[in-house]
PDB file of C-alpha atoms and ligand atoms in Angstrom:
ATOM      1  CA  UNK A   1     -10.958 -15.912 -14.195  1.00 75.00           C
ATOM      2  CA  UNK A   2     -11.900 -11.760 -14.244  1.00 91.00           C
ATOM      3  CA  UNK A   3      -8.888 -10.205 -13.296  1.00 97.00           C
ATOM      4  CA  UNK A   4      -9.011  -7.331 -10.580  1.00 98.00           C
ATOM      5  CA  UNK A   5      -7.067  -5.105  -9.165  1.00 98.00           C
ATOM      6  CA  UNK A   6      -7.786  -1.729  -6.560  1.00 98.00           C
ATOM      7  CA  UNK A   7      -5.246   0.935  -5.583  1.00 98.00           C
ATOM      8  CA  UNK A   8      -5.811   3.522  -3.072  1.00 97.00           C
ATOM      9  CA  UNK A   9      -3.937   6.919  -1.986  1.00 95.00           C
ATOM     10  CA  UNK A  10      -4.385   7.326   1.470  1.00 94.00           C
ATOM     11  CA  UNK A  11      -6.839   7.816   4.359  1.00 92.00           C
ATOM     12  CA  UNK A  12      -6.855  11.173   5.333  1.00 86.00           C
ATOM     13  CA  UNK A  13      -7.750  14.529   5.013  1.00 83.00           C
ATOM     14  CA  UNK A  14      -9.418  15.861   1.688  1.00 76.00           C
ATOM     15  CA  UNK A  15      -6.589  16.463  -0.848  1.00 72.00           C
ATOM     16  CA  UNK A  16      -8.203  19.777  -1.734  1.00 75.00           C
ATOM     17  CA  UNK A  17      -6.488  21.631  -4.840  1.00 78.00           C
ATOM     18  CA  UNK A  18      -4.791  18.178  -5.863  1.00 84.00           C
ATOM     19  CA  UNK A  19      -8.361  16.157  -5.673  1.00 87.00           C
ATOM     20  CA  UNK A  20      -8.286  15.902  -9.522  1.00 89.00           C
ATOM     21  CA  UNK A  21      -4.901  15.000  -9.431  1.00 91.00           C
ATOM     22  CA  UNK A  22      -5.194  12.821  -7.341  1.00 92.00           C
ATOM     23  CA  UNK A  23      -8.372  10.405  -8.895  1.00 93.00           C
ATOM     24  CA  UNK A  24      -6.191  10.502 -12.276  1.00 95.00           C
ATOM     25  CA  UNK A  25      -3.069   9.631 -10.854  1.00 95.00           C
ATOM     26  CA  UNK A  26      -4.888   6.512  -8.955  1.00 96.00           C
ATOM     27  CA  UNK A  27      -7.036   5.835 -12.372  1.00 97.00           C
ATOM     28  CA  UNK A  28      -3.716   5.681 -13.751  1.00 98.00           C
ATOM     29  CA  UNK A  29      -2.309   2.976 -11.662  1.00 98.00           C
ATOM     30  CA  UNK A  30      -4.921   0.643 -12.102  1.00 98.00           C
ATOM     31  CA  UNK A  31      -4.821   1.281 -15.809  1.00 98.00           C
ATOM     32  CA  UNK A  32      -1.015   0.437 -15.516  1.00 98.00           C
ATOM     33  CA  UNK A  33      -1.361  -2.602 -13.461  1.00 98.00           C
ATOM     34  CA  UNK A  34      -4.794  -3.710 -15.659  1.00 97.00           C
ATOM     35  CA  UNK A  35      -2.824  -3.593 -18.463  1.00 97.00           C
ATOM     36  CA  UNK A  36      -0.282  -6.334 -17.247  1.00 97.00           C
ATOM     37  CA  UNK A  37      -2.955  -8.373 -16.004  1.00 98.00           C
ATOM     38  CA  UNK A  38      -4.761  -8.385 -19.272  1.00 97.00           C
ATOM     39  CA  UNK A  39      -2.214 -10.088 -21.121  1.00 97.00           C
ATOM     40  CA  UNK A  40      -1.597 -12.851 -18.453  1.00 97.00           C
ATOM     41  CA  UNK A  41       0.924 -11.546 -16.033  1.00 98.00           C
ATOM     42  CA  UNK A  42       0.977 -11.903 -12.267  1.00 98.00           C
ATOM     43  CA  UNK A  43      -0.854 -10.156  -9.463  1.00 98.00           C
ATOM     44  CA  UNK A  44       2.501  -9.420  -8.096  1.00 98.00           C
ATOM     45  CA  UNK A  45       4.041  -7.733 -10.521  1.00 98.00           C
ATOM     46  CA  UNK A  46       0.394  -5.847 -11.540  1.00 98.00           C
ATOM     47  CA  UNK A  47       0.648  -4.248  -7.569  1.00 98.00           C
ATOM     48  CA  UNK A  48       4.294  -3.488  -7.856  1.00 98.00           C
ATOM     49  CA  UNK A  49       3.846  -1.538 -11.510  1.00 98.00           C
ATOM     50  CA  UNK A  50       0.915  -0.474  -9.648  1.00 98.00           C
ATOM     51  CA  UNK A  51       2.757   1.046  -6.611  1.00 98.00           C
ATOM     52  CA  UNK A  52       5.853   2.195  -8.072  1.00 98.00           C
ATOM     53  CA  UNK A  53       3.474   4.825 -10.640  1.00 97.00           C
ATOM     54  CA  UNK A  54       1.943   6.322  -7.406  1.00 96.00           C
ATOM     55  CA  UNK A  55       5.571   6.213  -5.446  1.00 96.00           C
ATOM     56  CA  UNK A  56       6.803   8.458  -8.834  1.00 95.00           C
ATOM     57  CA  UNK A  57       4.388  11.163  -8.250  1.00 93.00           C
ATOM     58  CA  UNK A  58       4.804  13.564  -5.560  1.00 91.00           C
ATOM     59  CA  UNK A  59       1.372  14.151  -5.119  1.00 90.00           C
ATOM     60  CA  UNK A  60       1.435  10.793  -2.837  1.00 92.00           C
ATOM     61  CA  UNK A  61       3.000  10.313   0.416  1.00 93.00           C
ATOM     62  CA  UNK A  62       5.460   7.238  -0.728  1.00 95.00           C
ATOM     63  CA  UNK A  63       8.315   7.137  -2.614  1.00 94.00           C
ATOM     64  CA  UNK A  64       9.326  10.861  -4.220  1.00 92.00           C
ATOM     65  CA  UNK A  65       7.204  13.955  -2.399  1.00 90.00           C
ATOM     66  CA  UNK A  66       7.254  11.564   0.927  1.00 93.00           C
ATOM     67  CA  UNK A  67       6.664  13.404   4.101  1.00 92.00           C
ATOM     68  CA  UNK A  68       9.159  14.707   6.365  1.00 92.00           C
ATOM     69  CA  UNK A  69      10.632  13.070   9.654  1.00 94.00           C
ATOM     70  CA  UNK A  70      10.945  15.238  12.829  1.00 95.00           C
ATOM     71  CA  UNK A  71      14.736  15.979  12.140  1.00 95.00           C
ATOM     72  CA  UNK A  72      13.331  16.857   8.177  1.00 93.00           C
ATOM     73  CA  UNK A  73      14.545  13.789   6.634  1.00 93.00           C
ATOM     74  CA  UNK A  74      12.099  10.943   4.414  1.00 94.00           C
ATOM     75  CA  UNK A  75      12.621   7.607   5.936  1.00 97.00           C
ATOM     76  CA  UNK A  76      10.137   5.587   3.902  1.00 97.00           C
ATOM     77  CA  UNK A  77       8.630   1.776   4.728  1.00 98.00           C
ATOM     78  CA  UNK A  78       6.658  -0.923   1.888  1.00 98.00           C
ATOM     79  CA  UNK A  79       5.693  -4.151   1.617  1.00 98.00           C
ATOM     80  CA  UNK A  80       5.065  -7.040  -0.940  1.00 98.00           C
ATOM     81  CA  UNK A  81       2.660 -10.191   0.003  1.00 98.00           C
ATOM     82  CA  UNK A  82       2.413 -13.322  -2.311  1.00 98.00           C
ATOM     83  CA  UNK A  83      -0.854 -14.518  -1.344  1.00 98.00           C
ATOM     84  CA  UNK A  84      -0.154 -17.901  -3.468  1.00 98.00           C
ATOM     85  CA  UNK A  85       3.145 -18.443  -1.155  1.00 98.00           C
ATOM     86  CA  UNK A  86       2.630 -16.264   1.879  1.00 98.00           C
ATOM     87  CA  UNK A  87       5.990 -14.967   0.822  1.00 98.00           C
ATOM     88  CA  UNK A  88       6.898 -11.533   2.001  1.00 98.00           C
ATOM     89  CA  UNK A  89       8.893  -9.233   1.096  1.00 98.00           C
ATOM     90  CA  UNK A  90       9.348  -5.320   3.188  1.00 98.00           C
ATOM     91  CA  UNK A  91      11.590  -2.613   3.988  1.00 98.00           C
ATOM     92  CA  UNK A  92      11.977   0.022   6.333  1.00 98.00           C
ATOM     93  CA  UNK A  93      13.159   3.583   7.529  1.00 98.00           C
ATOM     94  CA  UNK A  94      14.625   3.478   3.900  1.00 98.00           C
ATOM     95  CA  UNK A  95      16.000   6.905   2.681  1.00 97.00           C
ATOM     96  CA  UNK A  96      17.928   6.207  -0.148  1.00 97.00           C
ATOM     97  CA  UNK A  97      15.849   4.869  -2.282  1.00 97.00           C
ATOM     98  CA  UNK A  98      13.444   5.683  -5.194  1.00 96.00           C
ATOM     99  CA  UNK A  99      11.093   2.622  -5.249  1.00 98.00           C
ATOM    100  CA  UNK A 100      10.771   1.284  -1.657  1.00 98.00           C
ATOM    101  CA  UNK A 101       8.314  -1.462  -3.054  1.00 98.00           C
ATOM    102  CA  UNK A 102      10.863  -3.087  -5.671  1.00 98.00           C
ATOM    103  CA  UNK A 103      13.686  -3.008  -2.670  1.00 98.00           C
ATOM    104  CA  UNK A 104      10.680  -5.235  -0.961  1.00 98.00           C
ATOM    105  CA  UNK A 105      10.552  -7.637  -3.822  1.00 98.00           C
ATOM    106  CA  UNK A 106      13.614  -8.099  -4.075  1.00 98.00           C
ATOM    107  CA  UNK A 107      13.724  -8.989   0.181  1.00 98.00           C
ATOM    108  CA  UNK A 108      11.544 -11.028  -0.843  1.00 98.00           C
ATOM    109  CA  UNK A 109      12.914 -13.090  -3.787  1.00 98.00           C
ATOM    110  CA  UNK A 110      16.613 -12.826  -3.162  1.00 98.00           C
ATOM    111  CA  UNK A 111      17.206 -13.503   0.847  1.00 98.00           C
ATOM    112  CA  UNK A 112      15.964 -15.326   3.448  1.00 98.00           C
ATOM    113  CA  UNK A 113      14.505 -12.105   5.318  1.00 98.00           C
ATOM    114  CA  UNK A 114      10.854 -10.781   5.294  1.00 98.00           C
ATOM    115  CA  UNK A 115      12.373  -7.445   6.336  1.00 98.00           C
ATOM    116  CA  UNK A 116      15.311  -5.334   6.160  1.00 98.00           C
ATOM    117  CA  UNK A 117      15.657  -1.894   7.620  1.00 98.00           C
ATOM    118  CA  UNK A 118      17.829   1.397   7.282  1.00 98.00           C
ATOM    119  CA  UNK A 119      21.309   0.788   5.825  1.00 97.00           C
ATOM    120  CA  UNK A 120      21.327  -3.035   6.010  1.00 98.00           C
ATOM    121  CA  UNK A 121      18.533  -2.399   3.436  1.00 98.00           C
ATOM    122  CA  UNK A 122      20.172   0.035   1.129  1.00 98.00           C
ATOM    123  CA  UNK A 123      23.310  -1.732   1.237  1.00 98.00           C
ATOM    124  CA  UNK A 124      21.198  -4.805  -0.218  1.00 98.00           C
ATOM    125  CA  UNK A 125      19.964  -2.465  -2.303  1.00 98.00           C
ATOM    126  CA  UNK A 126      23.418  -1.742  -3.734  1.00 98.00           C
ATOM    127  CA  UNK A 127      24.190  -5.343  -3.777  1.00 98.00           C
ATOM    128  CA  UNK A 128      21.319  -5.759  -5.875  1.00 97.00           C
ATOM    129  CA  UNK A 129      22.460  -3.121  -8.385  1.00 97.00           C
ATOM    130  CA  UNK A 130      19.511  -0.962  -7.271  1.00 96.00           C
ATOM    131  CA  UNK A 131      20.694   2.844  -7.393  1.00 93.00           C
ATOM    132  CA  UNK A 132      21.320   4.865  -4.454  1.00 96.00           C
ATOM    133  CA  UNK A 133      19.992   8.226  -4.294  1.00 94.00           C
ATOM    134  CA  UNK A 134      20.556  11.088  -2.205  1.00 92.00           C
ATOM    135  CA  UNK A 135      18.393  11.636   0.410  1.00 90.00           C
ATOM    136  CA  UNK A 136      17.431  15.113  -0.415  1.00 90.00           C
ATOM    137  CA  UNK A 137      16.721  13.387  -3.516  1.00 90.00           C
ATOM    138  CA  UNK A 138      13.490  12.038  -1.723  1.00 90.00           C
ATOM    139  CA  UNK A 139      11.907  15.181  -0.713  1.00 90.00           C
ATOM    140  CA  UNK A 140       9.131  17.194  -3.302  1.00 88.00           C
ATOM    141  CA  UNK A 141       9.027  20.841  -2.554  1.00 82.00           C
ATOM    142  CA  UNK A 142       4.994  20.350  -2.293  1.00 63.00           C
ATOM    143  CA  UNK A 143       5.813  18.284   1.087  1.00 53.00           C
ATOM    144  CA  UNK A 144       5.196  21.523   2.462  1.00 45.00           C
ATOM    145  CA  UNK A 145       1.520  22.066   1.949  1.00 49.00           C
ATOM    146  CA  UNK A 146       0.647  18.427   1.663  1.00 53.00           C
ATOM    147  CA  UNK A 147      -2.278  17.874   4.245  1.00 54.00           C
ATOM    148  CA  UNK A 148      -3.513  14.115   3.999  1.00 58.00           C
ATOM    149  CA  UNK A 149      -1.093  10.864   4.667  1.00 58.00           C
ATOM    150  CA  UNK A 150      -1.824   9.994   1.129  1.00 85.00           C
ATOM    151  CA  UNK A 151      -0.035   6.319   1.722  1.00 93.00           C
ATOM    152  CA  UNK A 152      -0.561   4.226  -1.515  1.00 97.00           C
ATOM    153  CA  UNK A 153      -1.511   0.367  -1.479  1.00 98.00           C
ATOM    154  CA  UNK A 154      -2.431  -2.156  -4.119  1.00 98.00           C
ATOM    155  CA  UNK A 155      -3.914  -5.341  -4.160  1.00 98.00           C
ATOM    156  CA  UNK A 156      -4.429  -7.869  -7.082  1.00 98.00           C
ATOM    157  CA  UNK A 157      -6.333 -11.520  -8.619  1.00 98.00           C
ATOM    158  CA  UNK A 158      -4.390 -12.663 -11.503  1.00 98.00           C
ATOM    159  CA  UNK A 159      -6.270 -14.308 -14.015  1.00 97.00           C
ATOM    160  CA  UNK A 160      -4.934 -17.580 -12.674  1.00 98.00           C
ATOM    161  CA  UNK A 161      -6.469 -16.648  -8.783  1.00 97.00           C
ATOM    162  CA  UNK A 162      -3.036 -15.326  -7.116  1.00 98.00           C
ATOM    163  CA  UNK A 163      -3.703 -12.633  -4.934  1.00 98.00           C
ATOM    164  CA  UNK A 164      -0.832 -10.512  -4.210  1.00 98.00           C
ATOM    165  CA  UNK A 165      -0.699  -7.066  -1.966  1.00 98.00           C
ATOM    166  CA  UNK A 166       1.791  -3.889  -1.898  1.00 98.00           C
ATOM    167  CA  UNK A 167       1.849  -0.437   0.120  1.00 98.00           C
ATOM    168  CA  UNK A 168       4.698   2.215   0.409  1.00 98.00           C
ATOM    169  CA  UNK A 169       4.547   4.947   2.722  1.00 97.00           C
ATOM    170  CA  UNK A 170       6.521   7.775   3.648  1.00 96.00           C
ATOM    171  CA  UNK A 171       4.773   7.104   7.250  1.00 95.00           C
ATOM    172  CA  UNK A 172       3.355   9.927   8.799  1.00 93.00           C
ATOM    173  CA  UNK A 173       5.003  13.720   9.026  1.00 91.00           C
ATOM    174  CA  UNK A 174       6.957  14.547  11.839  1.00 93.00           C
ATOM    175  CA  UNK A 175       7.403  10.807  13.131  1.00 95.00           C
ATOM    176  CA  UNK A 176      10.621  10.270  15.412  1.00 97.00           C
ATOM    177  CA  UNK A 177      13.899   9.225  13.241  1.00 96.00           C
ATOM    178  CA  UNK A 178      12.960   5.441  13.332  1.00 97.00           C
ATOM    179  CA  UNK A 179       9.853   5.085  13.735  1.00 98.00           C
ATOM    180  CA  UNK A 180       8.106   2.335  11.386  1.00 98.00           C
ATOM    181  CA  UNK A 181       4.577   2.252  11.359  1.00 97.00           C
ATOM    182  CA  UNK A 182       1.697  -0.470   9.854  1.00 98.00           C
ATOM    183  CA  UNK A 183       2.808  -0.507   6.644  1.00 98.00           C
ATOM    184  CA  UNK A 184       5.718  -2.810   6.269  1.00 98.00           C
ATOM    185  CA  UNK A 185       4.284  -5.366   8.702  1.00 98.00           C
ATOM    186  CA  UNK A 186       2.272  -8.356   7.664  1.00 98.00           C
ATOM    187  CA  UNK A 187      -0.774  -8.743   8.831  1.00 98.00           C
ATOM    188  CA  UNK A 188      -1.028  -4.650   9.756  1.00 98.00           C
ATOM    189  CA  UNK A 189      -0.649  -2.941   6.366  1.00 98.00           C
ATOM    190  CA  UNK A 190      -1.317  -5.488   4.197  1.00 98.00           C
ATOM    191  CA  UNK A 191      -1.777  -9.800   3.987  1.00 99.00           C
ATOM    192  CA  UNK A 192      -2.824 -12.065   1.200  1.00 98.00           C
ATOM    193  CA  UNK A 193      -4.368 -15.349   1.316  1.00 98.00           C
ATOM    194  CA  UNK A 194      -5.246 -17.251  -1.751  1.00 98.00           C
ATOM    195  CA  UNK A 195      -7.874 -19.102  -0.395  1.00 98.00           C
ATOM    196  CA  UNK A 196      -9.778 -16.296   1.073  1.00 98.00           C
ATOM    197  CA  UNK A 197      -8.443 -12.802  -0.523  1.00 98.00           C
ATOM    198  CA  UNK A 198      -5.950  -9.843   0.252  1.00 98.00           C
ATOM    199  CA  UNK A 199      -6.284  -6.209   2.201  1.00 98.00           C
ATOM    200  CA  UNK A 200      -4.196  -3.100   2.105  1.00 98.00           C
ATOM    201  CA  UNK A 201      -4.530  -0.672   4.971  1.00 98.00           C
ATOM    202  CA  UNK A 202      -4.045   2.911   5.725  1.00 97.00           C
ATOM    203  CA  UNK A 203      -3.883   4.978   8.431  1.00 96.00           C
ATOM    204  CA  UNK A 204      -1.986   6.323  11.644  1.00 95.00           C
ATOM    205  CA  UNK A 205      -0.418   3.077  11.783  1.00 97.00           C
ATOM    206  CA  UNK A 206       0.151   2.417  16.058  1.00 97.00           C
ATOM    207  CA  UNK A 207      -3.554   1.288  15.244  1.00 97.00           C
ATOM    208  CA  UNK A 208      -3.444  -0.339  12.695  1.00 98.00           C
ATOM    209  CA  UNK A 209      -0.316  -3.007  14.155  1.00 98.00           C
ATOM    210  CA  UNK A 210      -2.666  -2.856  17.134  1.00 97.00           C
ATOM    211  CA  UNK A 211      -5.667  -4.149  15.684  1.00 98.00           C
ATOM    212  CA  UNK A 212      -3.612  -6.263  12.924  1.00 98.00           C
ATOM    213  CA  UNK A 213      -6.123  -4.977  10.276  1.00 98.00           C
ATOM    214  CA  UNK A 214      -5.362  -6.464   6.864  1.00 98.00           C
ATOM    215  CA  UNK A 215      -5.081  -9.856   8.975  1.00 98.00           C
ATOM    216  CA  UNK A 216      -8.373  -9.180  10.743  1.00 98.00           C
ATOM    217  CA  UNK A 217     -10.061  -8.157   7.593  1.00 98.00           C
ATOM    218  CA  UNK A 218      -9.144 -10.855   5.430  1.00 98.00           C
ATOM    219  CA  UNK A 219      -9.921 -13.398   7.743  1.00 98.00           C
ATOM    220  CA  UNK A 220     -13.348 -12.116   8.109  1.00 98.00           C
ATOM    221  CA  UNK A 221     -13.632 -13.364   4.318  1.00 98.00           C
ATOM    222  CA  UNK A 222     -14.436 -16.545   5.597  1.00 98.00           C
ATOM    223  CA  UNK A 223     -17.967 -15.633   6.578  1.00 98.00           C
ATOM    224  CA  UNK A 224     -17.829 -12.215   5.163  1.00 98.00           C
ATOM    225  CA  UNK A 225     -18.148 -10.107   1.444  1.00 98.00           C
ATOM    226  CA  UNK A 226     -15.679  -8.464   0.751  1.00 98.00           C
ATOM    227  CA  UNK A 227     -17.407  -5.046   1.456  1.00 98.00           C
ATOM    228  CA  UNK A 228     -18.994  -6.528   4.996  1.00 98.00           C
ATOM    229  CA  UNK A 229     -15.590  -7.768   5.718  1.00 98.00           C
ATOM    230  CA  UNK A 230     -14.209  -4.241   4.976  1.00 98.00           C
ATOM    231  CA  UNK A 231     -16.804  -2.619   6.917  1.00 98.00           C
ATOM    232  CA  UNK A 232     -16.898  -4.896  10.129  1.00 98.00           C
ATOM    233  CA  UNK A 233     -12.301  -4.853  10.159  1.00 98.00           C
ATOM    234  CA  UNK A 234     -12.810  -1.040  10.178  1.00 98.00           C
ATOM    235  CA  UNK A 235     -15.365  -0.911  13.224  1.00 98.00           C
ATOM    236  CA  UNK A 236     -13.537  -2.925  15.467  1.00 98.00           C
ATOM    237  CA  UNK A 237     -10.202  -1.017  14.243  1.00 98.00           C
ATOM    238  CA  UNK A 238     -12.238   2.478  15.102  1.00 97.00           C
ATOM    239  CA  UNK A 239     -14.213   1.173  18.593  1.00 97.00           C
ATOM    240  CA  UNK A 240     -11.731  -1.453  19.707  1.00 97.00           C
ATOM    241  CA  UNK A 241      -8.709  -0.052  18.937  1.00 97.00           C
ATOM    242  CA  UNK A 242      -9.777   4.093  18.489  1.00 96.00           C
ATOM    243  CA  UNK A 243      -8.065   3.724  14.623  1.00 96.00           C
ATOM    244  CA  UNK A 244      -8.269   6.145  12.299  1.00 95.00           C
ATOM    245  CA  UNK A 245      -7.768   4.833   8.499  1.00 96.00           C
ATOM    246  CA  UNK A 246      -9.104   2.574   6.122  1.00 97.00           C
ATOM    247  CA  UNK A 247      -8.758  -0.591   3.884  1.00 98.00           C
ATOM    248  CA  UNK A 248      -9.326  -1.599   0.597  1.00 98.00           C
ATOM    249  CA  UNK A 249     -10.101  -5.945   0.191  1.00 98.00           C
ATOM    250  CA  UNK A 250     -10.481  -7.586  -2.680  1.00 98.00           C
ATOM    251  CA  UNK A 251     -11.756 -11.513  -2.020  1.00 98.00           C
ATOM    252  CA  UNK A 252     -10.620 -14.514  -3.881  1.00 98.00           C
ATOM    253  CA  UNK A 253     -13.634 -13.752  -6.278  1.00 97.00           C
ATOM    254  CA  UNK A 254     -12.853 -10.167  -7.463  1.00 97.00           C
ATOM    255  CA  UNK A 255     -15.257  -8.868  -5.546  1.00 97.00           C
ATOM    256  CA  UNK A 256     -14.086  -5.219  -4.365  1.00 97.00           C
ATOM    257  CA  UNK A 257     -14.313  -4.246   0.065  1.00 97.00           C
ATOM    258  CA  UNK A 258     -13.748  -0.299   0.633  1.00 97.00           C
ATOM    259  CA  UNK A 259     -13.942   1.165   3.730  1.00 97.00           C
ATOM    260  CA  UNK A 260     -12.752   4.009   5.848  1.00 96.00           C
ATOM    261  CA  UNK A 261     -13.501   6.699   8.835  1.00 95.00           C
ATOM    262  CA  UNK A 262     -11.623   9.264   7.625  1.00 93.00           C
ATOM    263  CA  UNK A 263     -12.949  12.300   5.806  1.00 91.00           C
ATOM    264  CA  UNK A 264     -11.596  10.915   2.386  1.00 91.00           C
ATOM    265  CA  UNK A 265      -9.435   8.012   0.927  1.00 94.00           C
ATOM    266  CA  UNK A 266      -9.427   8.335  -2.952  1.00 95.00           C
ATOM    267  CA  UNK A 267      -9.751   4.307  -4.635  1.00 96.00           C
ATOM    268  CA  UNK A 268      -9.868   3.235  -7.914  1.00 97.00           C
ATOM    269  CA  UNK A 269     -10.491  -0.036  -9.318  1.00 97.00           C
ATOM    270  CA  UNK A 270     -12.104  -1.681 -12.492  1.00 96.00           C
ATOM    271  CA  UNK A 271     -16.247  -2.125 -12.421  1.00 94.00           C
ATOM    272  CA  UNK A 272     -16.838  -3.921 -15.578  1.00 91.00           C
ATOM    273  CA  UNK A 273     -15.451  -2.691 -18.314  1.00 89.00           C
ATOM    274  CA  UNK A 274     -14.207   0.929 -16.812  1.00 94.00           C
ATOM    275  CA  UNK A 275     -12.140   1.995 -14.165  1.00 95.00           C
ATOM    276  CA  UNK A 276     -13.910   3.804 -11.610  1.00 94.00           C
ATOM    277  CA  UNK A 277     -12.106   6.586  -9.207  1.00 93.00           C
ATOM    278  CA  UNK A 278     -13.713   7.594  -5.940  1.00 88.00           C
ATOM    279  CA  UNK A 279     -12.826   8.814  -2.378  1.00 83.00           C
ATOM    280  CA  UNK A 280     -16.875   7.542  -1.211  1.00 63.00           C
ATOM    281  CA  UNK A 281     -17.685   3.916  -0.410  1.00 50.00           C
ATOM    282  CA  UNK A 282     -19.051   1.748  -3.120  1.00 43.00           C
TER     283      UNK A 282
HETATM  284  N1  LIG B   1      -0.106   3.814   7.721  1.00 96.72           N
HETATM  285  C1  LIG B   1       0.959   4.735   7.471  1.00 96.72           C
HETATM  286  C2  LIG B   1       1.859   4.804   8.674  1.00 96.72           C
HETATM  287  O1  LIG B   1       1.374   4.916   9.770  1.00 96.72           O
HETATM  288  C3  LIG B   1       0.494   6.106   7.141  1.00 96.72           C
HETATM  289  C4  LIG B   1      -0.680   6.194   6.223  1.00 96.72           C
HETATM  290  O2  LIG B   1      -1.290   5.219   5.844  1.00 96.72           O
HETATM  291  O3  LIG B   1      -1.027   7.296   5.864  1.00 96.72           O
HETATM  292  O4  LIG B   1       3.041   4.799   8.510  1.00 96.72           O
END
């Protein structure tokens, strides 16, 4: 089976100056995550290798260079789907930590949770032997001029048909102390089905949980392509529910969904042989 995999950096505003940047950084990701795929591994670990590059660089609003809360801290939320298991995996209003999205897999291989939040999480984390850092730690100077939401998501076919999903977000920039949008919830900022396929949204996420959209999107893969299933998730989301965001489906096939309303949301993903990097729809 053709192996696939699609990241994107977030629905938002154009990234301006960083635009190059930006297209690399996602070419990069997929190259990372191709790589693993190539030689066998699983769509899991291909969208967590995938995630954790983009959560690295501070040009993306996830992990390091996250955006700030109201009181100026980073609380940061992520998510991990199995779409072979419907395991889950998500934490969040995480500060502490460098890669939100291997905290998640590790919710979601070592307890009984889907979810665990704030210091519950972090002291899991340091149960787990996964470093602490400081807050302050978190924040990139650039989170000053940083203009889009910039969220990162992945999702992945293995070469033996898994499907797996992951998105880490720094949420969006002067949120109340708390507040946990789309991203760690299933069904909202990501889901994964074996039998049909998997979605990753992005967005101002109140929408998003309200219209379920990864849920909504893959299950429009029953009668759907993956681009029509993309296309017709996002209008209800924008005329139902007045979202603003976008998605990025892959079905069971490999065959590649993008869609969003705002002004840009940069994608990358492999089209034959080559990895293509774009912020337009396919
Ligand atoms: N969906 C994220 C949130 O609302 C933000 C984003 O995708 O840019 O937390």
């Amino acid at each position: 089976m053709n192996v696939q995999l699609i990241v994107h950096g977030g629905a938002g505003l154009a990234a301006g100056n960083h635009h190059s940047a930006v297209m690399a950084a996602c070419r990069a990701a997929v190259a990372a995550g191709l790589a693993r795929l190539r030689e066998g591994d699983s769509a899991l670990n291909a969208v967590e290798i995938a995630v954790r590059a983009l959560e690295d660089d501070p040009l993306f609003n996830a992990g390091y260079g996250s955006v700030l809360n109201r009181d100026g801290q980073v609380q940061m939320d992520a998510l991990i789907m199995d779409g072979r298991t419907f395991q889950i995996g998500a934490v969040a209003a995480v500060s502490r930590i460098k890669n939100p999205i291997s905290l998640a897999r590790r919710v979601m291989e070592a307890t009984p949770h889907h979810l665990l939040v704030a210091e519950g999480a972090e002291r899991f984390a340091a149960e787990q032997g996964i470093p602490l850092v400081s807050p302050e730690a978190m924040i990139a100077p650039r989170h000053v001029k940083q203009t889009s939401s910039d969220t990162v998501g992945a999702v992945a076919l293995d070469s033996a048909g898994n499907l797996a999903v992951a998105v880490s977000t720094g949420g969006v920039r002067g949120k109340l102390a708390g507040r946990v949008g789309d991203s760690p919830l299933p069904g909202a900022g990501g889901w994964a089905d074996n039998a049909l396929g998997a979605a990753c949204a992005t967005g101002l996420g109140e929408g998003i949980i309200r219209a379920l959209l990864t849920f909504r999107a893959v299950s429009l893969l029953e009668t759907h392509s993956a681009q029509a299933a993309a296309d017709a998730a996002l209008a209800i989301f924008g005329q139902k529910f007045n979202g603003e965001g976008g998605l990025i489906v892959l079905d069971r096939h490999g065959q590649v969904g993008i869609a969003h309303n705002t002004p840009y949301m940069p994608v990358a993903w492999l089209r034959g042989d080559d990895i293509v990097a774009q912020v337009q729809q396919p």
